Short mmCIF file of C-alpha atoms (C1' of nucleotides) in Angstrom, two decimals:
data_model
loop_
_atom_site.label_atom_id
_atom_site.label_comp_id
_atom_site.label_asym_id
_atom_site.label_seq_id
_atom_site.Cartn_x
_atom_site.Cartn_y
_atom_site.Cartn_z
CA MET A 110 -95.60 -101.12 213.02
CA LYS A 111 -93.54 -103.91 211.56
CA ASP A 112 -96.23 -104.31 208.94
CA ARG A 113 -96.37 -100.62 208.17
CA ILE A 114 -96.36 -99.66 204.52
CA TYR A 115 -96.26 -96.26 202.89
CA THR A 116 -99.46 -94.66 201.66
CA ASN A 117 -98.51 -94.97 198.00
CA SER A 118 -98.35 -98.76 198.40
CA ALA A 119 -101.49 -98.84 200.51
CA ILE A 120 -103.42 -97.05 197.79
CA LYS A 121 -102.36 -99.69 195.29
CA ALA A 122 -103.22 -102.63 197.56
CA PRO A 123 -106.07 -104.78 196.27
CA PRO A 124 -109.50 -103.99 197.68
CA GLY A 125 -110.23 -106.04 200.77
CA SER A 126 -106.64 -106.26 201.88
CA LYS A 127 -105.63 -105.23 205.38
CA VAL A 128 -102.85 -102.68 205.71
CA VAL A 129 -101.08 -100.64 208.38
CA VAL A 130 -100.12 -97.05 207.63
CA ALA A 131 -98.70 -94.34 209.85
CA GLY A 132 -98.07 -90.66 209.50
CA TRP A 133 -99.37 -87.17 210.13
CA VAL A 134 -102.95 -85.93 210.09
CA HIS A 135 -102.91 -83.83 206.94
CA ARG A 136 -106.55 -82.81 207.07
CA LEU A 137 -109.48 -83.78 209.20
CA ARG A 138 -113.19 -83.64 208.53
CA VAL A 139 -115.72 -84.84 211.05
CA VAL A 140 -119.04 -85.27 209.32
CA GLY A 141 -121.83 -86.70 211.43
CA LYS A 142 -121.21 -90.34 212.06
CA ILE A 143 -118.07 -90.48 209.99
CA CYS A 144 -114.63 -89.08 210.49
CA PHE A 145 -112.37 -88.54 207.48
CA VAL A 146 -108.66 -88.30 208.14
CA ILE A 147 -106.29 -87.54 205.30
CA LEU A 148 -103.13 -89.23 206.48
CA ARG A 149 -99.79 -88.11 205.08
CA ASP A 150 -96.44 -89.82 205.03
CA ARG A 151 -93.31 -89.30 202.96
CA GLU A 152 -94.77 -91.00 199.94
CA GLY A 153 -98.21 -89.47 199.75
CA LEU A 154 -101.71 -89.26 201.15
CA ILE A 155 -104.50 -91.69 201.91
CA GLN A 156 -108.01 -91.10 203.17
CA VAL A 157 -108.77 -92.93 206.38
CA VAL A 158 -112.44 -93.41 207.24
CA ILE A 159 -113.51 -93.94 210.84
CA LYS A 160 -117.14 -94.89 211.34
CA ARG A 161 -119.02 -94.40 214.59
CA ASP A 162 -121.12 -97.49 213.92
CA LYS A 163 -118.00 -99.58 213.85
CA SER A 164 -116.44 -98.39 217.10
CA PRO A 165 -117.77 -95.44 219.13
CA GLN A 166 -114.55 -95.21 221.15
CA MET A 167 -112.37 -95.06 218.07
CA PHE A 168 -114.69 -92.48 216.54
CA ASP A 169 -114.44 -90.28 219.63
CA GLU A 170 -110.70 -90.48 219.56
CA ALA A 171 -110.57 -89.71 215.86
CA SER A 172 -112.89 -86.73 216.08
CA GLN A 173 -110.56 -85.18 218.64
CA LEU A 174 -107.54 -85.45 216.37
CA LYS A 175 -105.86 -82.26 215.23
CA GLN A 176 -103.86 -81.44 212.17
CA GLU A 177 -100.28 -82.79 212.40
CA ASP A 178 -101.02 -85.32 215.13
CA VAL A 179 -99.11 -88.52 214.43
CA ILE A 180 -101.19 -91.68 214.13
CA ALA A 181 -101.00 -95.27 213.01
CA VAL A 182 -103.99 -96.96 211.44
CA LYS A 183 -104.78 -100.54 210.63
CA GLY A 184 -107.68 -101.07 208.28
CA GLU A 185 -109.16 -102.44 205.13
CA ILE A 186 -108.74 -101.01 201.65
CA VAL A 187 -112.16 -100.28 200.18
CA PRO A 188 -112.87 -98.81 196.73
CA SER A 189 -114.27 -95.27 196.84
CA LYS A 190 -114.57 -93.43 193.55
CA ALA A 191 -114.13 -89.90 194.81
CA SER A 192 -111.31 -90.57 197.25
CA ILE A 193 -107.56 -90.17 196.84
CA GLY A 194 -106.32 -92.94 194.58
CA GLY A 195 -109.87 -94.29 194.39
CA VAL A 196 -109.72 -96.02 197.76
CA ASP A 197 -110.54 -95.44 201.41
CA LEU A 198 -108.80 -97.06 204.30
CA VAL A 199 -111.62 -98.09 206.61
CA ALA A 200 -110.07 -98.06 210.06
CA GLU A 201 -110.19 -101.04 212.37
CA GLU A 202 -107.54 -99.87 214.80
CA LEU A 203 -106.29 -96.37 215.51
CA VAL A 204 -103.28 -95.48 217.63
CA VAL A 205 -102.39 -91.88 218.44
CA LEU A 206 -98.60 -91.68 218.61
CA SER A 207 -98.16 -87.96 219.17
CA LYS A 208 -100.44 -84.99 219.77
CA THR A 209 -99.77 -81.43 218.65
CA ILE A 210 -99.88 -78.98 221.52
CA ALA A 211 -100.58 -75.46 220.34
CA PRO A 212 -102.29 -74.08 217.25
CA LEU A 213 -99.88 -74.54 214.37
CA PRO A 214 -97.75 -71.47 213.63
CA ILE A 215 -97.93 -72.01 209.86
CA PHE A 216 -100.00 -74.09 207.46
CA PRO A 217 -97.96 -77.20 206.60
CA ASP A 218 -100.66 -78.45 204.25
CA ASP A 219 -100.81 -75.18 202.35
CA TRP A 220 -97.42 -73.52 202.01
CA GLU A 221 -98.73 -70.70 199.83
CA LYS A 222 -100.60 -69.18 202.76
CA THR A 223 -97.37 -68.28 204.54
CA SER A 224 -94.51 -65.96 203.61
CA LEU A 225 -91.17 -67.56 202.84
CA ALA A 226 -89.50 -65.91 205.84
CA LYS A 227 -92.05 -67.39 208.24
CA ARG A 228 -91.86 -70.75 206.53
CA LEU A 229 -88.09 -70.77 207.05
CA ASP A 230 -88.55 -69.91 210.72
CA TRP A 231 -90.65 -73.08 210.97
CA ARG A 232 -88.75 -75.10 208.42
CA PHE A 233 -89.51 -78.52 209.97
CA LEU A 234 -93.22 -77.82 209.60
CA ASP A 235 -92.83 -76.19 206.21
CA LEU A 236 -91.06 -79.27 204.86
CA ARG A 237 -94.05 -81.38 205.75
CA SER A 238 -95.75 -79.94 202.72
CA PRO A 239 -95.41 -82.56 199.98
CA ARG A 240 -94.43 -79.85 197.55
CA ASN A 241 -91.56 -78.67 199.72
CA LEU A 242 -90.34 -82.16 200.43
CA LEU A 243 -90.32 -82.81 196.71
CA ILE A 244 -87.86 -79.96 196.14
CA PHE A 245 -85.32 -81.82 198.21
CA ARG A 246 -86.01 -85.18 196.69
CA VAL A 247 -85.30 -83.57 193.34
CA GLN A 248 -82.15 -82.00 194.75
CA ASP A 249 -81.05 -85.38 196.06
CA LYS A 250 -81.60 -86.82 192.60
CA LEU A 251 -79.66 -84.02 190.90
CA GLU A 252 -76.68 -84.40 193.19
CA ASN A 253 -76.55 -88.16 193.08
CA ALA A 254 -77.02 -88.32 189.32
CA MET A 255 -74.00 -86.09 188.93
CA ARG A 256 -72.04 -88.06 191.48
CA HIS A 257 -72.72 -91.27 189.60
CA PHE A 258 -71.98 -89.68 186.27
CA TYR A 259 -68.63 -88.31 187.35
CA ARG A 260 -67.60 -91.51 189.04
CA GLU A 261 -68.51 -93.47 185.94
CA ASN A 262 -66.27 -91.11 184.02
CA GLY A 263 -63.21 -91.68 186.14
CA PHE A 264 -63.55 -88.91 188.69
CA ILE A 265 -62.44 -89.69 192.23
CA GLU A 266 -64.64 -88.16 194.90
CA ILE A 267 -62.66 -86.08 197.37
CA HIS A 268 -63.32 -83.98 200.45
CA THR A 269 -61.12 -80.98 201.00
CA SER A 270 -60.85 -78.74 204.04
CA LYS A 271 -63.26 -75.90 204.47
CA LEU A 272 -60.92 -74.19 206.94
CA VAL A 273 -58.31 -72.25 205.04
CA ALA A 274 -55.52 -69.85 205.86
CA GLU A 275 -56.05 -67.39 203.02
CA ALA A 276 -58.80 -66.31 200.71
CA THR A 277 -58.46 -68.25 197.47
CA GLU A 278 -59.09 -65.38 195.14
CA GLY A 279 -58.17 -62.38 197.19
CA GLY A 280 -60.84 -59.90 198.05
CA ALA A 281 -62.64 -59.63 201.38
CA GLU A 282 -65.51 -61.94 200.67
CA VAL A 283 -64.49 -64.60 203.20
CA PHE A 284 -65.77 -65.38 206.68
CA PRO A 285 -63.05 -65.20 209.32
CA VAL A 286 -62.96 -67.93 211.92
CA ILE A 287 -61.13 -67.87 215.23
CA TYR A 288 -58.70 -70.75 214.94
CA PHE A 289 -56.91 -71.02 218.29
CA ASP A 290 -54.45 -68.14 218.19
CA LYS A 291 -54.81 -67.55 214.47
CA THR A 292 -57.43 -66.29 212.10
CA ALA A 293 -58.64 -68.81 209.57
CA PHE A 294 -61.31 -68.47 206.92
CA LEU A 295 -64.16 -70.56 205.61
CA ALA A 296 -63.32 -71.75 202.12
CA GLN A 297 -65.13 -69.85 199.41
CA SER A 298 -64.37 -72.64 196.95
CA PRO A 299 -62.36 -75.88 196.85
CA GLN A 300 -60.58 -74.42 193.83
CA LEU A 301 -56.98 -74.58 194.95
CA TYR A 302 -57.31 -77.99 196.60
CA LYS A 303 -58.97 -79.71 193.71
CA GLN A 304 -56.19 -78.42 191.47
CA MET A 305 -53.77 -79.78 194.02
CA MET A 306 -55.24 -83.24 193.68
CA VAL A 307 -55.02 -83.19 189.89
CA ILE A 308 -51.41 -82.14 190.18
CA ALA A 309 -50.92 -84.88 192.77
CA GLY A 310 -51.91 -87.33 190.08
CA PHE A 311 -55.58 -88.07 190.77
CA GLU A 312 -56.25 -87.13 187.12
CA ARG A 313 -59.91 -86.37 187.70
CA VAL A 314 -61.53 -85.28 190.96
CA PHE A 315 -65.03 -84.47 192.08
CA GLU A 316 -66.27 -82.84 195.24
CA SER A 317 -69.66 -81.88 196.54
CA GLY A 318 -69.31 -79.64 199.53
CA PRO A 319 -70.20 -76.31 201.07
CA ALA A 320 -68.75 -73.02 199.93
CA TYR A 321 -68.96 -69.79 201.88
CA ARG A 322 -69.26 -66.26 200.58
CA ALA A 323 -69.33 -63.34 202.98
CA GLU A 324 -71.16 -61.04 200.59
CA LYS A 325 -74.17 -59.09 201.75
CA HIS A 326 -76.27 -60.04 198.77
CA HIS A 327 -79.97 -59.39 198.86
CA THR A 328 -81.15 -61.28 195.83
CA PRO A 329 -83.28 -64.33 195.15
CA ARG A 330 -80.26 -66.27 193.89
CA HIS A 331 -77.52 -65.81 196.51
CA LEU A 332 -76.73 -67.62 199.72
CA THR A 333 -73.76 -67.14 202.03
CA GLU A 334 -73.45 -70.92 202.26
CA TYR A 335 -74.16 -73.05 199.21
CA GLN A 336 -73.46 -76.53 197.97
CA SER A 337 -70.80 -76.50 195.29
CA ILE A 338 -70.36 -79.46 192.97
CA ASP A 339 -66.83 -79.11 191.76
CA ILE A 340 -64.78 -81.02 189.24
CA GLU A 341 -61.23 -80.73 188.06
CA MET A 342 -59.62 -82.79 185.31
CA GLY A 343 -56.07 -83.18 184.11
CA PHE A 344 -54.56 -83.53 180.66
CA ILE A 345 -57.23 -81.55 178.88
CA GLU A 346 -56.67 -79.93 175.53
CA GLY A 347 -58.91 -77.01 176.23
CA PRO A 348 -61.89 -75.80 178.20
CA GLU A 349 -64.17 -77.65 175.77
CA ASP A 350 -63.18 -80.91 177.47
CA VAL A 351 -64.50 -79.55 180.76
CA MET A 352 -67.60 -78.08 179.15
CA ASP A 353 -68.49 -81.36 177.52
CA MET A 354 -68.22 -83.15 180.83
CA VAL A 355 -70.32 -80.53 182.64
CA GLU A 356 -72.89 -80.60 179.88
CA ARG A 357 -73.26 -84.36 179.98
CA ALA A 358 -73.47 -84.37 183.77
CA THR A 359 -76.12 -81.68 183.78
CA LEU A 360 -78.21 -83.38 181.12
CA ARG A 361 -77.89 -86.66 182.94
CA ALA A 362 -79.07 -85.06 186.18
CA LEU A 363 -82.02 -83.39 184.48
CA SER A 364 -83.04 -86.55 182.70
CA GLU A 365 -82.93 -88.57 185.91
CA VAL A 366 -85.12 -86.01 187.61
CA ALA A 367 -87.48 -86.09 184.64
CA SER A 368 -87.80 -89.85 184.66
CA SER A 369 -88.27 -90.13 188.42
CA TYR A 370 -90.28 -87.05 189.26
CA SER A 371 -91.72 -85.37 186.19
CA LYS A 372 -95.28 -86.34 187.10
CA LEU A 373 -94.98 -85.18 190.70
CA VAL A 374 -93.15 -82.02 189.71
CA LYS A 375 -95.93 -81.18 187.28
CA GLU A 376 -98.56 -81.91 189.88
CA LEU A 377 -97.02 -80.13 192.87
CA LEU A 378 -94.90 -77.41 191.27
CA ASP A 379 -96.61 -77.03 187.91
CA VAL A 380 -93.33 -77.25 186.03
CA ASP A 381 -92.48 -79.34 182.98
CA ILE A 382 -88.95 -80.63 183.10
CA THR A 383 -87.83 -80.48 179.51
CA LEU A 384 -84.42 -81.45 178.27
CA PRO A 385 -82.84 -79.06 175.82
CA LYS A 386 -82.11 -80.73 172.49
CA GLU A 387 -78.69 -79.16 172.28
CA VAL A 388 -76.51 -77.09 174.52
CA ILE A 389 -74.84 -74.43 172.44
CA LYS A 390 -71.57 -72.70 173.15
CA ILE A 391 -71.37 -69.04 172.30
CA LYS A 392 -68.38 -66.74 172.70
CA LEU A 393 -69.11 -63.74 174.85
CA THR A 394 -68.16 -61.40 172.03
CA ASP A 395 -70.62 -63.17 169.72
CA ALA A 396 -73.29 -63.13 172.41
CA CYS A 397 -72.78 -59.41 172.72
CA ARG A 398 -73.31 -59.04 169.00
CA LEU A 399 -76.80 -60.46 169.54
CA ILE A 400 -77.74 -57.57 171.80
CA GLU A 401 -75.84 -54.87 169.94
CA GLY A 402 -78.78 -52.71 168.93
CA THR A 403 -80.65 -53.01 172.19
CA PRO A 404 -80.87 -50.41 174.98
CA THR A 405 -78.32 -52.47 176.94
CA PRO A 406 -75.37 -53.24 174.68
CA CYS A 407 -72.28 -54.83 176.22
CA PRO A 408 -69.60 -52.45 177.47
CA SER A 409 -66.52 -52.18 175.26
CA ASN A 410 -64.38 -54.18 177.70
CA TYR A 411 -66.98 -56.97 177.78
CA ASP A 412 -67.18 -56.86 181.56
CA ILE A 413 -70.88 -57.59 181.45
CA SER A 414 -73.37 -57.25 184.28
CA THR A 415 -76.70 -58.73 185.20
CA GLU A 416 -78.72 -56.70 182.69
CA HIS A 417 -76.52 -57.81 179.79
CA GLU A 418 -76.67 -61.39 180.91
CA LYS A 419 -80.44 -61.21 181.05
CA ALA A 420 -80.59 -59.70 177.57
CA ILE A 421 -78.18 -62.31 176.21
CA GLY A 422 -80.28 -65.06 177.71
CA GLU A 423 -83.35 -63.82 175.89
CA ALA A 424 -81.46 -63.27 172.65
CA VAL A 425 -80.01 -66.77 172.72
CA ALA A 426 -83.43 -68.25 173.49
CA ASN A 427 -84.85 -66.46 170.45
CA GLU A 428 -81.94 -67.28 168.18
CA TYR A 429 -81.29 -70.89 169.16
CA GLY A 430 -84.41 -71.95 171.05
CA THR A 431 -82.59 -73.12 174.16
CA ASP A 432 -82.44 -71.90 177.74
CA LEU A 433 -79.34 -73.93 178.60
CA PHE A 434 -76.15 -72.67 177.00
CA PHE A 435 -72.49 -71.85 177.55
CA ILE A 436 -71.06 -68.40 177.28
CA THR A 437 -67.32 -68.75 176.67
CA ASP A 438 -64.18 -66.65 176.45
CA TYR A 439 -64.79 -64.10 179.17
CA PRO A 440 -62.42 -61.16 179.43
CA TRP A 441 -59.42 -61.44 181.70
CA ILE A 442 -60.63 -58.58 183.91
CA ALA A 443 -63.71 -60.60 184.80
CA ARG A 444 -62.02 -63.86 185.79
CA PRO A 445 -59.79 -65.01 188.65
CA PHE A 446 -56.00 -65.08 188.45
CA TYR A 447 -55.70 -68.83 187.87
CA THR A 448 -57.69 -68.69 184.62
CA MET A 449 -55.68 -69.42 181.48
CA LYS A 450 -55.61 -66.58 178.99
CA SER A 451 -56.48 -67.09 175.35
CA ASP A 452 -53.56 -67.79 173.01
CA ASP A 453 -54.60 -65.27 170.41
CA ASN A 454 -55.67 -62.45 172.70
CA PRO A 455 -54.49 -62.06 176.29
CA GLU A 456 -57.44 -59.80 177.03
CA PHE A 457 -59.64 -62.89 176.96
CA THR A 458 -59.58 -66.23 178.74
CA ARG A 459 -60.25 -69.93 178.27
CA SER A 460 -63.31 -69.72 180.48
CA PHE A 461 -67.01 -70.35 180.44
CA ASP A 462 -70.26 -70.08 182.34
CA LEU A 463 -73.25 -72.34 181.93
CA ILE A 464 -76.50 -70.38 181.93
CA TYR A 465 -79.78 -72.14 182.66
CA LYS A 466 -83.05 -70.23 182.47
CA GLY A 467 -81.17 -66.98 182.83
CA VAL A 468 -79.18 -68.00 185.91
CA GLU A 469 -75.47 -68.74 186.04
CA ILE A 470 -75.30 -72.27 187.35
CA VAL A 471 -71.75 -73.26 186.45
CA SER A 472 -68.50 -71.42 186.10
CA GLY A 473 -65.29 -72.98 184.85
CA SER A 474 -62.12 -72.65 182.87
CA GLN A 475 -58.84 -74.10 181.84
CA ARG A 476 -56.33 -73.18 184.55
CA GLU A 477 -52.93 -71.65 184.05
CA HIS A 478 -50.48 -74.43 184.90
CA ARG A 479 -47.22 -72.72 183.94
CA TYR A 480 -45.48 -71.41 187.04
CA SER A 481 -44.08 -68.17 185.71
CA LYS A 482 -47.29 -67.21 183.93
CA LEU A 483 -49.23 -67.91 187.09
CA VAL A 484 -47.03 -65.64 189.19
CA GLU A 485 -47.36 -62.98 186.55
CA GLN A 486 -51.14 -63.24 186.51
CA MET A 487 -51.33 -63.19 190.27
CA MET A 488 -49.47 -59.91 190.37
CA GLU A 489 -51.65 -58.50 187.62
CA LYS A 490 -54.61 -59.12 189.90
CA GLY A 491 -52.87 -57.41 192.77
CA LEU A 492 -52.31 -60.57 194.82
CA ARG A 493 -49.09 -61.20 196.70
CA PRO A 494 -47.48 -64.44 195.55
CA GLU A 495 -45.83 -64.99 198.94
CA LYS A 496 -49.28 -65.36 200.47
CA PHE A 497 -49.96 -68.26 198.13
CA SER A 498 -46.67 -70.08 198.34
CA PHE A 499 -48.30 -73.42 199.14
CA TYR A 500 -50.37 -73.03 195.99
CA LEU A 501 -47.56 -71.81 193.74
CA GLU A 502 -45.22 -74.60 194.82
CA MET A 503 -47.59 -77.05 193.17
CA PHE A 504 -46.68 -75.67 189.77
CA LYS A 505 -42.97 -76.13 190.15
CA TYR A 506 -42.86 -79.91 190.16
CA GLY A 507 -44.88 -81.15 187.24
CA ALA A 508 -48.36 -79.73 186.80
CA PRO A 509 -50.26 -81.07 183.80
CA PRO A 510 -52.62 -78.91 181.80
CA HIS A 511 -55.96 -79.03 183.55
CA GLY A 512 -59.28 -77.34 184.05
CA GLY A 513 -62.48 -77.63 185.95
CA ALA A 514 -65.77 -76.12 186.96
CA GLY A 515 -68.06 -75.49 189.89
CA LEU A 516 -71.82 -75.83 189.90
CA GLY A 517 -74.23 -74.34 192.41
CA LEU A 518 -76.55 -77.15 193.45
CA GLU A 519 -79.21 -74.84 194.87
CA ARG A 520 -79.15 -72.75 191.71
CA LEU A 521 -79.64 -75.82 189.57
CA THR A 522 -82.48 -76.97 191.82
CA MET A 523 -84.07 -73.55 191.69
CA THR A 524 -83.93 -73.24 187.92
CA THR A 525 -84.96 -76.83 187.29
CA LEU A 526 -88.07 -76.39 189.41
CA GLY A 527 -88.82 -72.79 188.52
CA LEU A 528 -88.47 -71.61 192.12
CA LYS A 529 -88.52 -67.87 192.59
CA ASN A 530 -86.12 -67.78 195.52
CA ILE A 531 -82.99 -69.86 196.10
CA ARG A 532 -83.84 -70.12 199.79
CA GLU A 533 -86.57 -72.54 198.81
CA ALA A 534 -83.87 -74.80 197.42
CA LYS A 535 -81.83 -74.88 200.64
CA LEU A 536 -82.93 -76.81 203.69
CA LEU A 537 -81.45 -74.28 206.09
CA PRO A 538 -80.53 -71.20 204.11
CA ARG A 539 -77.97 -68.73 205.38
CA ASP A 540 -78.04 -65.17 204.18
CA PRO A 541 -76.58 -61.94 205.58
CA GLU A 542 -79.35 -61.76 208.18
CA ARG A 543 -80.45 -65.34 208.74
CA LEU A 544 -78.41 -67.67 210.93
CA THR A 545 -81.26 -69.76 212.35
CA PRO A 546 -82.77 -72.31 212.46
"C1'" G B 172 -72.17 -51.99 201.12
"C1'" C B 173 -75.65 -48.67 198.36
"C1'" C B 174 -80.82 -47.75 196.62
"C1'" G B 175 -86.26 -48.64 196.72
"C1'" C B 176 -90.56 -50.71 199.11
"C1'" G B 177 -92.43 -52.83 203.51
"C1'" G B 178 -93.22 -54.58 209.11
"C1'" U B 179 -101.07 -54.67 211.90
"C1'" A B 180 -104.05 -61.18 215.89
"C1'" G B 181 -100.99 -68.03 215.12
"C1'" U B 182 -101.01 -67.11 209.55
"C1'" A B 183 -102.30 -63.86 205.32
"C1'" U B 184 -104.04 -59.11 204.75
"C1'" A B 185 -107.43 -54.00 204.98
"C1'" G B 186 -106.72 -49.35 207.30
"C1'" C B 187 -101.68 -45.25 206.86
"C1'" C B 188 -101.39 -40.85 201.55
"C1'" U B 189 -105.74 -36.82 203.57
"C1'" G B 190 -103.70 -37.96 212.33
"C1'" G B 191 -109.30 -37.93 216.03
"C1'" C B 192 -115.45 -41.34 213.47
"C1'" C B 193 -110.21 -47.68 215.03
"C1'" U B 194 -113.92 -49.90 220.97
"C1'" A B 195 -108.56 -51.51 214.43
"C1'" G B 196 -112.09 -54.54 209.36
"C1'" U B 197 -111.73 -59.34 206.49
"C1'" A B 198 -110.10 -64.41 205.58
"C1'" U B 199 -108.02 -68.52 207.69
"C1'" G B 200 -106.45 -70.90 212.22
"C1'" C B 201 -107.83 -71.90 217.28
"C1'" A B 202 -112.10 -72.76 221.17
"C1'" G B 203 -117.34 -74.00 221.58
"C1'" G B 204 -122.02 -75.36 219.18
"C1'" C B 205 -125.24 -77.11 214.97
"C1'" C B 206 -125.54 -80.03 210.53
"C1'" U B 207 -124.18 -83.32 207.14
"C1'" G B 208 -119.95 -89.59 203.06
"C1'" U B 209 -116.65 -85.28 203.54
"C1'" C B 210 -113.23 -84.15 199.67
"C1'" G B 211 -110.77 -75.96 199.74
"C1'" A B 212 -117.24 -79.26 203.59
"C1'" G B 213 -121.14 -75.72 205.37
"C1'" C B 214 -123.62 -72.50 209.14
"C1'" C B 215 -123.53 -69.85 214.11
"C1'" U B 216 -120.83 -67.89 218.49
"C1'" G B 217 -116.31 -66.72 220.72
"C1'" U B 218 -110.85 -65.78 220.69
"C1'" G B 219 -106.78 -62.93 219.34
"C1'" A B 220 -102.72 -57.79 216.58
"C1'" C B 221 -100.68 -51.95 215.37
"C1'" C B 222 -91.81 -54.48 215.25
"C1'" C B 223 -88.54 -51.72 219.06
"C1'" G B 224 -86.88 -46.84 220.80
"C1'" G B 225 -87.22 -41.60 220.42
"C1'" G B 226 -89.76 -37.15 218.45
"C1'" U B 227 -93.98 -33.82 216.52
"C1'" U B 228 -99.14 -33.03 218.25
"C1'" C B 229 -104.52 -31.53 222.51
"C1'" A B 230 -104.50 -36.41 219.89
"C1'" A B 231 -100.20 -41.29 216.33
"C1'" A B 232 -101.44 -47.92 213.54
"C1'" U B 233 -101.42 -43.31 210.61
"C1'" C B 234 -96.45 -37.90 210.32
"C1'" C B 235 -90.71 -37.50 211.35
"C1'" C B 236 -85.80 -39.77 213.02
"C1'" G B 237 -82.88 -44.10 214.51
"C1'" G B 238 -82.50 -49.42 215.14
"C1'" C B 239 -83.76 -54.39 213.98
"C1'" C B 240 -86.10 -57.53 210.53
"C1'" G B 241 -88.46 -58.72 205.59
"C1'" C B 242 -88.82 -58.32 200.08
"C1'" G B 243 -86.52 -56.70 195.74
"C1'" G B 244 -82.73 -53.88 192.56
"C1'" C B 245 -77.35 -52.97 191.95
"C1'" G B 246 -72.36 -54.33 192.73
"C1'" C B 247 -70.57 -59.52 192.91
"C1'" C B 248 -71.26 -64.35 192.01
"C1'" A B 249 -72.59 -70.68 192.15
#
RNA sequence: GCCGCGGUAGUAUAGCCUGGCCUAGUAUGCAGGCCUGUCGAGCCUGUGACCCGGGUUCAAAUCCCGGCCGCGGCGCCA
């Protein structure tokens, strides 16, 4: 085992060389005097050939293998035109490390044969499919690319508490938690804490962590627990500073995925990862003008819903040829209390969403940092300032202008890879019904 | 939370509308056998299922009600 190499290296080894590989039996074909085992590990597949002539005992053992048994094989790399990577591994030693017991409940080698719900019930088997593993390697790349980008740009990575005393934005969409003799809640966003750190003087902060929403959504793009990549930056002049940062981070993440995985993504998910040439910013009111004559024009208060967003997405794609764009300047009624209002028109705000392939992946804004305005806005939203005293205190002792944004990692993964359901982009998705595995 | 559609072997499905010809069909898996450098291998045999509870009826997989679960739409949002 010390000499073990991954299948992708084994395939590239020069003919005649001896290698050791180990992994799962992906497929098995016993054909007369020869046994073909497609062996799978994290990095790929290799065809192992076990010949009866060479060792009858080894052949017997091999022909009794079952799909998903775990084996280690030592053998010689031999050219074979029709085989995976153009080589066979002709076995000299075979060790069975683990046997499967029952018939498999799902088809790990062919995810399409099983419904998503069943696949999630058997997630550890489902993830053995190279295609499903790839989703999470891409997600890893997306998250780390952003992490590196933000750190390179002066953001300090922080970790804030997910146990909170009050809902951050009012409303009932929080999960209560029994906290000794009190009721606590799971944080629906690190919003207030990341602002706290900017006000504390961190200047720029970044956090990747879970966020919880107790909404009984039944859609392909909602989870009750999702990974939120949040930033907050101080001393901005306007929301454009935040947008530019988010845009660069997103493009960086996409380009890193493209350079590392574009070939595999094309092969296993049939998706081309293309980088948009430019990311446009369009005011909501202007976006609405694009769909004015359609059957679904924006309402007069610009509190748009899913159908408008969909229509805007198509209109922008036609007009500007991009599926990644910002919609800016949302109306005050549609944004949370801490959003800064526009100077020229208090009905609108210094806010934005980033839309990718028709899905909202980022939401952000400049925050209101002036104490009295903030109290005013809180009351306008029907929140009781006394409930948020810890938050409001922060604005009494020197709070710089600041703003930030939050990105849904699973949503970005889903849109990047063209997945139809966000659950595919979460290792262990939680929705209103599912709490296991 | 509301609305729509659905729940049949391990998995994926047919049957349900028009109740009895269903001893529930097919594919795949699994078990056994044959054959063959396979590559979605092939051929033969076997195996195995009507979500739960109530109701209508001489008779329910099929019709009705409730529950649970699944998929999607809306609200809402990342």
